[in-house]
Short mmCIF file of C-alpha atoms in Angstrom, two decimals:
data_model
loop_
_atom_site.label_atom_id
_atom_site.label_comp_id
_atom_site.label_asym_id
_atom_site.label_seq_id
_atom_site.Cartn_x
_atom_site.Cartn_y
_atom_site.Cartn_z
CA MET A 22 19.64 -50.30 -3.97
CA GLU A 23 20.83 -53.49 -2.37
CA TYR A 24 23.45 -53.91 -5.10
CA ILE A 25 24.66 -50.34 -4.79
CA LEU A 26 25.09 -50.81 -1.06
CA LEU A 27 26.89 -54.09 -1.63
CA ILE A 28 29.34 -52.48 -4.04
CA ILE A 29 29.93 -49.46 -1.79
CA SER A 30 30.52 -51.79 1.11
CA ALA A 31 33.05 -53.80 -0.87
CA VAL A 32 34.83 -50.73 -2.25
CA LEU A 33 35.05 -48.52 0.81
CA VAL A 34 33.92 -50.13 4.04
CA ASN A 35 35.38 -53.59 3.60
CA ASN A 36 38.14 -52.58 1.22
CA PHE A 37 40.07 -55.74 0.50
CA VAL A 38 43.52 -54.25 0.70
CA LEU A 39 43.18 -51.61 3.37
CA THR A 40 40.79 -53.16 5.87
CA GLN A 41 41.05 -56.87 5.18
CA PHE A 42 44.74 -56.89 4.19
CA LEU A 43 44.38 -59.17 1.20
CA GLY A 44 46.45 -58.72 -1.94
CA ILE A 45 49.26 -56.79 -0.28
CA CYS A 46 51.93 -58.17 -2.62
CA PRO A 47 50.90 -56.33 -5.82
CA PHE A 48 49.75 -53.41 -3.65
CA LEU A 49 53.37 -52.80 -2.70
CA GLY A 50 54.93 -54.25 -5.83
CA VAL A 51 53.26 -52.32 -8.66
CA SER A 52 52.62 -49.02 -6.94
CA LYS A 53 55.56 -47.08 -8.32
CA ASP A 54 54.05 -45.78 -11.53
CA LEU A 55 50.49 -44.58 -12.04
CA HIS A 56 50.13 -45.97 -15.55
CA THR A 57 51.24 -49.46 -14.50
CA ALA A 58 49.05 -49.33 -11.41
CA ALA A 59 46.01 -48.44 -13.48
CA GLY A 60 46.78 -51.36 -15.80
CA MET A 61 47.14 -53.68 -12.85
CA GLY A 62 43.85 -52.42 -11.41
CA ALA A 63 42.05 -53.02 -14.70
CA ALA A 64 43.53 -56.52 -14.99
CA VAL A 65 42.45 -57.37 -11.44
CA ILE A 66 38.94 -56.00 -12.01
CA PHE A 67 38.60 -58.20 -15.08
CA VAL A 68 40.01 -61.30 -13.39
CA ILE A 69 38.00 -60.98 -10.17
CA THR A 70 34.70 -60.18 -11.86
CA CYS A 71 34.99 -63.05 -14.33
CA ALA A 72 36.38 -65.39 -11.70
CA SER A 73 33.54 -64.71 -9.26
CA ALA A 74 30.99 -65.51 -11.97
CA VAL A 75 32.70 -68.70 -13.08
CA THR A 76 33.62 -69.91 -9.60
CA TRP A 77 30.01 -69.39 -8.47
CA ALA A 78 28.79 -71.51 -11.37
CA LEU A 79 31.48 -74.09 -10.73
CA GLN A 80 30.59 -74.34 -7.05
CA HIS A 81 26.82 -74.48 -7.39
CA LEU A 82 26.47 -76.42 -10.64
CA ILE A 83 29.34 -78.89 -10.42
CA LEU A 84 31.02 -79.18 -7.05
CA VAL A 85 27.96 -79.14 -4.73
CA PRO A 86 25.72 -81.50 -6.75
CA LEU A 87 28.61 -83.97 -7.02
CA HIS A 88 29.55 -83.61 -3.33
CA ALA A 89 33.01 -82.47 -4.25
CA ASP A 90 33.06 -79.06 -2.56
CA PHE A 91 36.26 -79.99 -0.73
CA LEU A 92 37.93 -79.48 -4.11
CA GLN A 93 36.91 -75.81 -3.96
CA THR A 94 40.37 -74.30 -3.53
CA ILE A 95 42.12 -76.24 -6.26
CA ALA A 96 39.23 -75.85 -8.71
CA PHE A 97 38.99 -72.10 -8.07
CA ILE A 98 42.72 -71.60 -8.50
CA LEU A 99 42.49 -73.43 -11.81
CA VAL A 100 39.83 -71.03 -13.04
CA ILE A 101 41.69 -67.97 -11.74
CA ALA A 102 44.94 -69.11 -13.36
CA THR A 103 43.14 -69.48 -16.67
CA PHE A 104 41.80 -65.94 -16.52
CA VAL A 105 45.18 -64.56 -15.55
CA GLN A 106 46.87 -66.32 -18.45
CA PHE A 107 44.18 -64.97 -20.73
CA VAL A 108 44.78 -61.41 -19.51
CA GLU A 109 48.49 -61.90 -20.02
CA LEU A 110 47.97 -63.03 -23.61
CA VAL A 111 45.69 -60.07 -24.31
CA LEU A 112 48.10 -57.58 -22.77
CA LYS A 113 51.12 -59.01 -24.57
CA LYS A 114 49.24 -58.54 -27.83
CA THR A 115 47.65 -55.16 -27.21
CA SER A 116 50.05 -53.30 -24.91
CA PRO A 117 53.62 -54.64 -24.74
CA ALA A 118 54.70 -51.63 -22.66
CA LEU A 119 52.12 -52.34 -19.97
CA HIS A 120 52.98 -56.04 -20.13
CA LYS A 121 56.61 -55.19 -19.45
CA GLY A 122 55.70 -52.74 -16.71
CA LEU A 123 53.60 -55.26 -14.82
CA GLY A 124 56.33 -57.87 -15.20
CA ILE A 125 56.15 -60.73 -12.74
CA PHE A 126 53.14 -59.24 -10.95
CA LEU A 127 50.84 -60.06 -13.83
CA PRO A 128 51.16 -63.87 -13.56
CA LEU A 129 51.22 -63.39 -9.79
CA ILE A 130 47.58 -62.25 -9.85
CA THR A 131 46.96 -66.00 -9.77
CA THR A 132 48.30 -66.14 -6.25
CA ASN A 133 46.84 -62.77 -5.27
CA CYS A 134 44.85 -63.75 -2.20
CA ALA A 135 42.27 -61.05 -2.94
CA VAL A 136 41.13 -63.02 -6.00
CA LEU A 137 40.73 -66.32 -4.21
CA GLY A 138 39.39 -64.41 -1.20
CA VAL A 139 36.49 -62.96 -3.21
CA ALA A 140 35.64 -66.36 -4.70
CA VAL A 141 35.66 -68.08 -1.32
CA LEU A 142 33.77 -65.27 0.46
CA ASN A 143 31.03 -65.42 -2.19
CA ILE A 144 30.46 -69.06 -1.35
CA LYS A 145 30.76 -68.52 2.40
CA LYS A 146 28.25 -65.68 2.46
CA ASP A 147 25.94 -67.70 0.21
CA TYR A 148 25.37 -64.88 -2.28
CA PRO A 149 23.17 -65.58 -5.30
CA PHE A 150 24.78 -65.37 -8.73
CA LEU A 151 24.28 -61.68 -9.55
CA LYS A 152 25.20 -60.63 -6.06
CA SER A 153 28.41 -62.65 -6.32
CA VAL A 154 29.38 -60.87 -9.49
CA ALA A 155 28.50 -57.48 -7.98
CA PHE A 156 30.50 -58.26 -4.84
CA GLY A 157 33.46 -59.43 -6.95
CA PHE A 158 33.29 -56.30 -9.07
CA GLY A 159 33.08 -54.08 -5.99
CA ALA A 160 35.98 -55.82 -4.28
CA ALA A 161 38.10 -55.48 -7.42
CA VAL A 162 37.24 -51.80 -7.81
CA GLY A 163 38.20 -51.37 -4.17
CA PHE A 164 41.54 -53.02 -4.87
CA ALA A 165 42.12 -50.81 -7.91
CA LEU A 166 41.10 -47.70 -5.98
CA ALA A 167 43.44 -48.45 -3.10
CA LEU A 168 46.25 -49.26 -5.51
CA ILE A 169 45.80 -46.03 -7.49
CA ILE A 170 45.51 -43.79 -4.40
CA PHE A 171 48.59 -45.44 -2.93
CA THR A 172 50.55 -45.07 -6.17
CA GLY A 173 49.70 -41.39 -6.35
CA LEU A 174 50.94 -40.92 -2.80
CA ARG A 175 54.11 -42.87 -3.48
CA GLU A 176 54.87 -40.83 -6.59
CA LYS A 177 54.57 -37.65 -4.54
CA ILE A 178 56.67 -39.09 -1.71
CA ALA A 179 59.42 -40.14 -4.10
CA ARG A 180 59.76 -36.53 -5.22
CA SER A 181 59.66 -35.02 -1.75
CA ASN A 182 62.93 -36.61 -0.68
CA PRO A 183 62.25 -38.36 2.65
CA PRO A 184 65.16 -39.05 5.07
CA LYS A 185 67.46 -41.75 3.76
CA CYS A 186 66.47 -44.35 6.34
CA PHE A 187 62.81 -44.04 5.29
CA GLN A 188 63.30 -44.13 1.52
CA GLY A 189 61.66 -46.86 -0.55
CA THR A 190 59.75 -49.64 1.16
CA ALA A 191 59.95 -48.16 4.66
CA ILE A 192 58.03 -44.98 3.90
CA ALA A 193 55.70 -46.99 1.63
CA LEU A 194 54.68 -49.22 4.53
CA VAL A 195 54.13 -46.21 6.80
CA THR A 196 51.97 -44.64 4.10
CA ALA A 197 50.02 -47.86 3.65
CA GLY A 198 49.34 -47.95 7.38
CA LEU A 199 48.03 -44.36 7.40
CA LEU A 200 45.91 -45.04 4.32
CA SER A 201 44.50 -48.11 6.02
CA LEU A 202 43.60 -46.03 9.09
CA ALA A 203 41.82 -43.57 6.82
CA PHE A 204 39.76 -46.35 5.25
CA MET A 205 38.94 -47.74 8.69
CA GLY A 206 37.06 -44.45 9.13
CA PHE A 207 34.42 -45.76 6.72
CA SER A 208 33.47 -48.60 9.06
CA GLY A 209 29.81 -48.43 10.06
CA LEU A 210 28.89 -46.47 6.93
CA VAL A 211 26.98 -49.40 5.46
CA LYS A 212 25.33 -52.04 7.56
CA MET A 213 25.19 -55.30 5.67
CA MET B 22 27.35 -92.44 -14.35
CA ASP B 23 27.11 -95.35 -11.91
CA LEU B 24 30.77 -95.98 -12.42
CA LEU B 25 31.54 -92.39 -11.44
CA THR B 26 29.28 -91.99 -8.40
CA GLY B 27 30.38 -95.34 -7.07
CA ASN B 28 34.01 -94.36 -7.34
CA PRO B 29 34.71 -91.02 -5.58
CA ILE B 30 38.37 -90.90 -6.52
CA LEU B 31 37.58 -91.27 -10.19
CA LEU B 32 34.81 -88.71 -9.87
CA GLN B 33 37.08 -86.05 -8.37
CA THR B 34 39.73 -86.78 -10.99
CA VAL B 35 37.17 -86.28 -13.72
CA ILE B 36 35.90 -83.03 -12.19
CA ILE B 37 39.30 -81.43 -11.81
CA GLY B 38 40.66 -82.95 -15.01
CA GLY B 39 37.60 -81.80 -16.94
CA THR B 40 37.79 -78.27 -15.56
CA GLY B 41 41.47 -78.18 -16.40
CA LEU B 42 40.84 -79.48 -19.88
CA ILE B 43 38.20 -76.84 -20.59
CA CYS B 44 40.45 -74.09 -19.25
CA ALA B 45 43.36 -75.39 -21.33
CA ALA B 46 41.21 -75.49 -24.44
CA ILE B 47 40.11 -71.88 -23.92
CA LEU B 48 43.72 -70.80 -23.43
CA ALA B 49 44.89 -72.74 -26.48
CA ILE B 50 42.31 -71.01 -28.63
CA ALA B 51 43.16 -67.63 -27.12
CA ALA B 52 46.87 -68.20 -27.69
CA ARG B 53 46.19 -68.92 -31.35
CA PHE B 54 44.33 -65.68 -31.86
CA LEU B 55 46.55 -63.53 -29.69
CA HIS B 56 49.87 -64.91 -30.84
CA VAL B 57 52.73 -62.41 -30.74
CA HIS B 58 55.53 -62.91 -33.20
CA GLU B 59 58.89 -63.00 -31.43
CA ASP B 60 62.18 -62.93 -33.23
CA PRO B 61 63.28 -66.60 -33.39
CA ARG B 62 66.91 -65.45 -33.17
CA ILE B 63 66.34 -64.43 -29.53
CA GLU B 64 65.75 -68.04 -28.61
CA ALA B 65 68.76 -69.16 -30.63
CA VAL B 66 71.08 -66.70 -28.89
CA THR B 67 69.64 -67.64 -25.50
CA ALA B 68 70.55 -71.24 -26.24
CA LEU B 69 74.15 -70.18 -26.95
CA LEU B 70 74.48 -68.37 -23.61
CA PRO B 71 75.49 -70.43 -20.58
CA GLY B 72 72.17 -70.03 -18.77
CA VAL B 73 73.67 -69.20 -15.38
CA ASN B 74 71.46 -66.06 -15.14
CA CYS B 75 74.16 -64.37 -13.05
CA GLY B 76 73.50 -60.86 -14.31
CA ALA B 77 77.16 -60.02 -14.93
CA CYS B 78 76.21 -58.56 -18.33
CA GLY B 79 73.95 -56.06 -16.61
CA TYR B 80 70.65 -57.59 -17.72
CA ALA B 81 68.11 -59.71 -15.89
CA GLY B 82 69.26 -63.13 -16.98
CA CYS B 83 70.48 -64.76 -20.15
CA SER B 84 67.28 -64.48 -22.20
CA ASP B 85 67.01 -60.78 -21.40
CA TYR B 86 70.58 -60.22 -22.61
CA ALA B 87 69.84 -62.23 -25.75
CA LYS B 88 66.82 -60.03 -26.39
CA HIS B 89 68.95 -56.91 -26.11
CA ILE B 90 71.64 -58.36 -28.40
CA ILE B 91 69.03 -58.84 -31.11
CA LEU B 92 66.87 -55.76 -30.60
CA ASP B 93 69.38 -53.12 -29.47
CA ALA B 94 72.48 -54.47 -31.23
CA LEU B 95 74.32 -54.75 -27.94
CA PRO B 96 77.96 -55.87 -27.97
CA VAL B 97 78.17 -59.66 -27.84
CA ASN B 98 81.12 -59.82 -25.45
CA LEU B 99 79.41 -58.96 -22.19
CA CYS B 100 78.93 -62.54 -21.02
CA SER B 101 81.83 -63.27 -18.71
CA PRO B 102 80.79 -66.78 -17.52
CA GLY B 103 80.63 -67.99 -21.11
CA GLY B 104 84.11 -66.69 -21.83
CA GLU B 105 85.79 -66.66 -25.18
CA ALA B 106 83.97 -69.67 -26.63
CA THR B 107 80.50 -68.20 -26.09
CA VAL B 108 81.48 -64.81 -27.45
CA ARG B 109 82.86 -66.44 -30.61
CA LYS B 110 79.72 -68.51 -31.09
CA ILE B 111 77.37 -65.55 -30.72
CA ALA B 112 79.58 -63.38 -32.92
CA ALA B 113 79.50 -66.06 -35.62
CA PHE B 114 75.72 -66.35 -35.28
CA MET B 115 75.18 -62.61 -35.49
CA GLY B 116 77.78 -62.14 -38.23
CA VAL B 117 79.80 -59.56 -36.29
CA THR B 118 83.40 -59.49 -35.17
CA ALA B 119 83.77 -59.56 -31.44
CA THR B 120 86.44 -57.85 -29.43
CA LEU B 121 87.52 -60.28 -26.78
CA THR B 122 88.17 -59.09 -23.29
CA GLU B 123 90.44 -60.99 -20.96
CA ARG B 124 88.76 -63.21 -18.39
CA GLN B 125 88.55 -61.59 -14.99
CA VAL B 126 89.04 -63.64 -11.84
CA ALA B 127 88.17 -62.70 -8.29
CA VAL B 128 90.96 -62.49 -5.74
CA ILE B 129 90.52 -61.95 -2.01
CA LEU B 130 93.25 -59.71 -0.67
CA CYS B 131 93.80 -61.32 2.72
CA LYS B 132 95.94 -64.28 3.72
CA GLY B 133 95.35 -64.35 7.46
CA ASP B 134 93.46 -67.53 8.27
CA ASP B 135 92.78 -68.70 11.82
CA ALA B 136 96.29 -70.13 12.19
CA LEU B 137 98.05 -66.95 11.08
CA ALA B 138 95.93 -64.06 12.33
CA THR B 139 94.95 -63.49 15.96
CA ARG B 140 91.47 -63.24 17.35
CA THR B 141 90.66 -61.14 20.39
CA THR B 142 87.12 -62.19 21.14
CA LEU B 143 84.71 -64.99 20.36
CA TYR B 144 81.97 -63.99 17.91
CA ASN B 145 78.65 -65.70 18.42
CA GLY B 146 76.45 -63.44 16.29
CA ILE B 147 74.82 -63.81 12.92
CA ALA B 148 77.04 -65.71 10.50
CA ASP B 149 77.12 -62.90 7.98
CA CYS B 150 80.00 -60.56 7.22
CA GLY B 151 77.77 -57.48 6.86
CA ALA B 152 76.15 -58.10 10.24
CA ALA B 153 79.50 -58.67 11.93
CA GLN B 154 80.99 -55.56 10.36
CA GLN B 155 78.19 -53.41 11.78
CA ILE B 156 79.21 -54.31 15.30
CA GLY B 157 82.89 -53.81 14.56
CA GLY B 158 83.91 -57.18 13.19
CA ASN B 159 83.88 -60.72 14.44
CA GLY B 160 86.74 -60.61 16.90
CA LYS B 161 89.57 -60.81 14.42
CA ALA B 162 92.27 -58.50 15.68
CA CYS B 163 92.89 -57.09 12.20
CA ARG B 164 90.26 -54.52 11.27
CA TYR B 165 90.98 -54.96 7.58
CA GLY B 166 91.16 -58.72 7.10
CA CYS B 167 88.72 -61.37 5.99
CA MET B 168 86.22 -62.24 8.72
CA GLY B 169 85.67 -65.67 7.26
CA LEU B 170 81.91 -65.72 7.76
CA GLY B 171 81.44 -66.60 4.12
CA SER B 172 78.97 -64.02 2.77
CA CYS B 173 80.89 -64.03 -0.50
CA ALA B 174 80.88 -67.83 -0.63
CA ARG B 175 77.11 -67.87 -0.22
CA ILE B 176 76.41 -65.33 -2.95
CA CYS B 177 78.72 -67.02 -5.47
CA PRO B 178 76.41 -68.71 -8.00
CA VAL B 179 78.92 -71.42 -8.86
CA GLY B 180 80.49 -72.15 -5.48
CA ALA B 181 83.92 -70.88 -6.48
CA ILE B 182 84.66 -69.44 -3.04
CA GLU B 183 85.57 -71.81 -0.25
CA LEU B 184 86.12 -71.14 3.43
CA VAL B 185 89.45 -72.62 4.42
CA ASN B 186 90.33 -72.33 8.09
CA GLY B 187 88.36 -69.13 8.60
CA LEU B 188 89.48 -67.49 5.37
CA ALA B 189 87.60 -67.15 2.11
CA VAL B 190 89.60 -68.47 -0.83
CA VAL B 191 88.69 -68.17 -4.51
CA HIS B 192 89.12 -71.16 -6.79
CA PRO B 193 90.19 -69.31 -9.94
CA ASP B 194 89.33 -72.14 -12.29
CA LEU B 195 85.70 -72.13 -11.13
CA CYS B 196 85.23 -68.35 -11.07
CA ILE B 197 82.85 -67.10 -13.78
CA SER B 198 83.77 -63.43 -13.26
CA CYS B 199 80.27 -62.27 -12.45
CA GLY B 200 81.65 -59.96 -9.76
CA ARG B 201 78.82 -60.47 -7.29
CA CYS B 202 81.20 -61.21 -4.41
CA VAL B 203 82.96 -57.86 -4.84
CA GLY B 204 80.05 -55.83 -3.50
CA THR B 205 79.21 -58.36 -0.79
CA CYS B 206 82.43 -58.01 1.16
CA PRO B 207 81.91 -55.26 3.76
CA ARG B 208 85.68 -54.84 4.03
CA ARG B 209 86.11 -54.51 0.26
CA LEU B 210 88.74 -57.24 0.08
CA ILE B 211 87.66 -58.76 -3.20
CA LYS B 212 88.97 -57.52 -6.53
CA MET B 213 88.35 -58.65 -10.07
CA VAL B 214 91.71 -58.99 -11.82
CA PRO B 215 92.75 -60.22 -15.27
CA GLU B 216 93.51 -63.92 -15.05
CA SER B 217 97.02 -63.57 -16.49
CA ARG B 218 98.17 -61.64 -13.41
CA PHE B 219 99.75 -64.27 -11.20
CA ILE B 220 101.45 -62.28 -8.42
CA HIS B 221 99.18 -61.07 -5.66
CA ILE B 222 99.79 -59.09 -2.48
CA LEU B 223 97.34 -60.77 -0.14
CA CYS B 224 96.89 -58.05 2.46
CA SER B 225 94.66 -55.01 2.83
CA SER B 226 95.78 -53.80 6.26
CA GLN B 227 96.50 -50.11 6.58
CA ASP B 228 97.88 -50.51 10.10
CA ALA B 229 101.49 -49.53 10.74
CA GLY B 230 104.09 -52.30 10.39
CA PRO B 231 104.69 -52.98 14.12
CA ASP B 232 100.93 -53.20 14.77
CA VAL B 233 100.46 -55.64 11.89
CA ARG B 234 103.27 -57.85 13.22
CA LYS B 235 101.48 -58.21 16.57
CA ILE B 236 98.22 -59.48 15.12
CA CYS B 237 99.02 -61.23 11.85
CA LYS B 238 101.92 -63.40 10.76
CA VAL B 239 101.39 -62.72 7.06
CA GLY B 240 100.32 -59.06 6.98
CA CYS B 241 102.04 -56.39 4.95
CA ILE B 242 104.35 -54.36 7.18
CA ALA B 243 105.06 -51.77 4.51
CA CYS B 244 108.79 -52.57 4.30
CA THR B 245 108.65 -51.40 0.65
CA LEU B 246 111.00 -54.20 -0.52
CA CYS B 247 108.60 -55.42 -3.23
CA ALA B 248 108.06 -51.92 -4.56
CA LYS B 249 111.82 -51.44 -4.78
CA VAL B 250 112.25 -54.67 -6.75
CA VAL B 251 109.93 -53.36 -9.48
CA ASN B 252 111.05 -49.73 -9.09
CA GLY B 253 107.51 -48.72 -8.20
CA VAL B 254 106.11 -49.89 -11.51
CA GLY B 255 103.05 -51.99 -10.78
CA ILE B 256 103.48 -51.93 -7.00
CA THR B 257 102.96 -48.72 -5.06
CA MET B 258 102.99 -47.94 -1.36
CA ARG B 259 99.76 -46.48 -0.06
CA ASN B 260 98.69 -46.07 3.60
CA ASN B 261 101.20 -48.52 5.06
CA LEU B 262 100.38 -51.07 2.40
CA ALA B 263 101.94 -52.34 -0.78
CA VAL B 264 99.24 -52.18 -3.43
CA MET B 265 99.36 -54.10 -6.67
CA ASP B 266 98.32 -52.07 -9.69
CA TYR B 267 96.69 -54.72 -11.83
CA SER B 268 96.64 -52.58 -14.97
CA VAL B 269 100.41 -53.15 -15.24
CA PRO B 270 101.54 -56.76 -15.43
CA VAL B 271 104.09 -57.55 -12.72
CA THR B 272 106.03 -60.68 -13.57
CA ASN B 273 109.19 -60.34 -11.46
CA GLU B 274 109.04 -63.30 -9.06
CA GLU B 275 111.74 -61.74 -6.91
CA THR B 276 108.94 -59.75 -5.29
CA ILE B 277 107.67 -62.99 -3.83
CA THR B 278 110.99 -64.15 -2.43
CA LYS B 279 111.88 -60.70 -1.05
CA CYS B 280 108.72 -60.34 1.05
CA PRO B 281 109.71 -61.01 4.68
CA GLN B 282 106.12 -61.66 5.73
CA LEU B 283 105.30 -64.08 2.85
CA THR B 284 102.36 -61.84 2.04
CA ILE B 285 103.02 -62.00 -1.69
CA VAL B 286 102.05 -65.21 -3.42
CA LYS B 287 102.07 -66.68 -6.87
CA ARG B 288 98.65 -67.78 -7.97
CA SER B 289 97.69 -68.44 -11.52
CA GLY B 290 94.18 -67.76 -12.68
CA THR B 291 94.17 -70.55 -15.22
CA LYS B 292 93.02 -74.12 -14.85
CA GLU B 293 96.32 -75.56 -13.68
CA GLY B 294 96.75 -72.99 -10.92
CA ALA B 295 95.71 -73.52 -7.33
CA ALA B 296 95.22 -71.01 -4.59
#
């Protein structure tokens, strides 16, 4: 039950993109095509889940015992970059079309603040191992959910011909703001 | 272990270095298993291209163009910065015959620098031509002339455009014909012309002759003398302005000497020419 609540809280109540405003760059960058957005979401879910497991182990088994926890950021980024490169290799092999669609945003998952944010929050909130992984998974699903909802909206908006001054990024930012307000409505749903 | 705990700097180096090493090892193994075969010719063609990544060919950088040459059998003559030499090299590499196109050089159709054209007001706004144009220009009396704020000079990837006395001037020998400056100019003063054309009418003003005379010493006053010299072939009168038709080579240098305003100049696009 505790885990379910944790995941729901990470997905809806404390959605990383829409209520904590982390990972905005790919949120706006790869939200033009549903297929690409789904691929991006899957890649982020993989990276965040694996990264939260490994960074937890790194923090509690290596950095803390050796009194080197001030190296947290650089060590975590190292791990995240490795996972991102791994995803890129896998995608290039298995789905060249998706690899091309994600373009620069795939390697940029490394600098996606949502990924580092999850890893750092896990340590800050002092979650045990399994909880860390669950929180990471929930946060990543929240990111993917927000991305996919937003992409669907943007695809509809692109067809509905908004006024010229609103086309493109302008209407996208307005939409993102409204979507964020909608997610703010979940606040108080889960008390953690 | 004593060595490490007693030496914090070494310890941190080992921690980060070790983590990095493990990550690198995992990636190296993954790369071996997930290797994707890429056509080695793509890399070879990329090496032949100049590497300016200007996008004049219509693709995102030199390696992207190389990829399309190999995979989609694209024509090999789209690279304007590389010029004839590059086209020949790629054509030889690919075993095709290339049709060469003449090198295009940018020319800015305005001659009125700060000494020759009047200013009415002092502009203190953003140093960008687009911004100045939105509020009606930067105080230059001529509504058609170069504002000299240098947006074209900034976008030029090779620094071929220089601001001389409040007027943008192209150095033809440096120009790589990428054409980026053309779209930057809010007054549409920049044209790409074949480099063998050496006579240029450096004015874009559509004001009537007497009005031009008041505000610019070198503006076209539409006296039609140049058009008469060439019998209208290559130079036509349009909206109070003599317009050079660059598809027809005009070589009669009498056009230059006849122009009472000295608007028409001789400028070669080749290495020996100067603006």
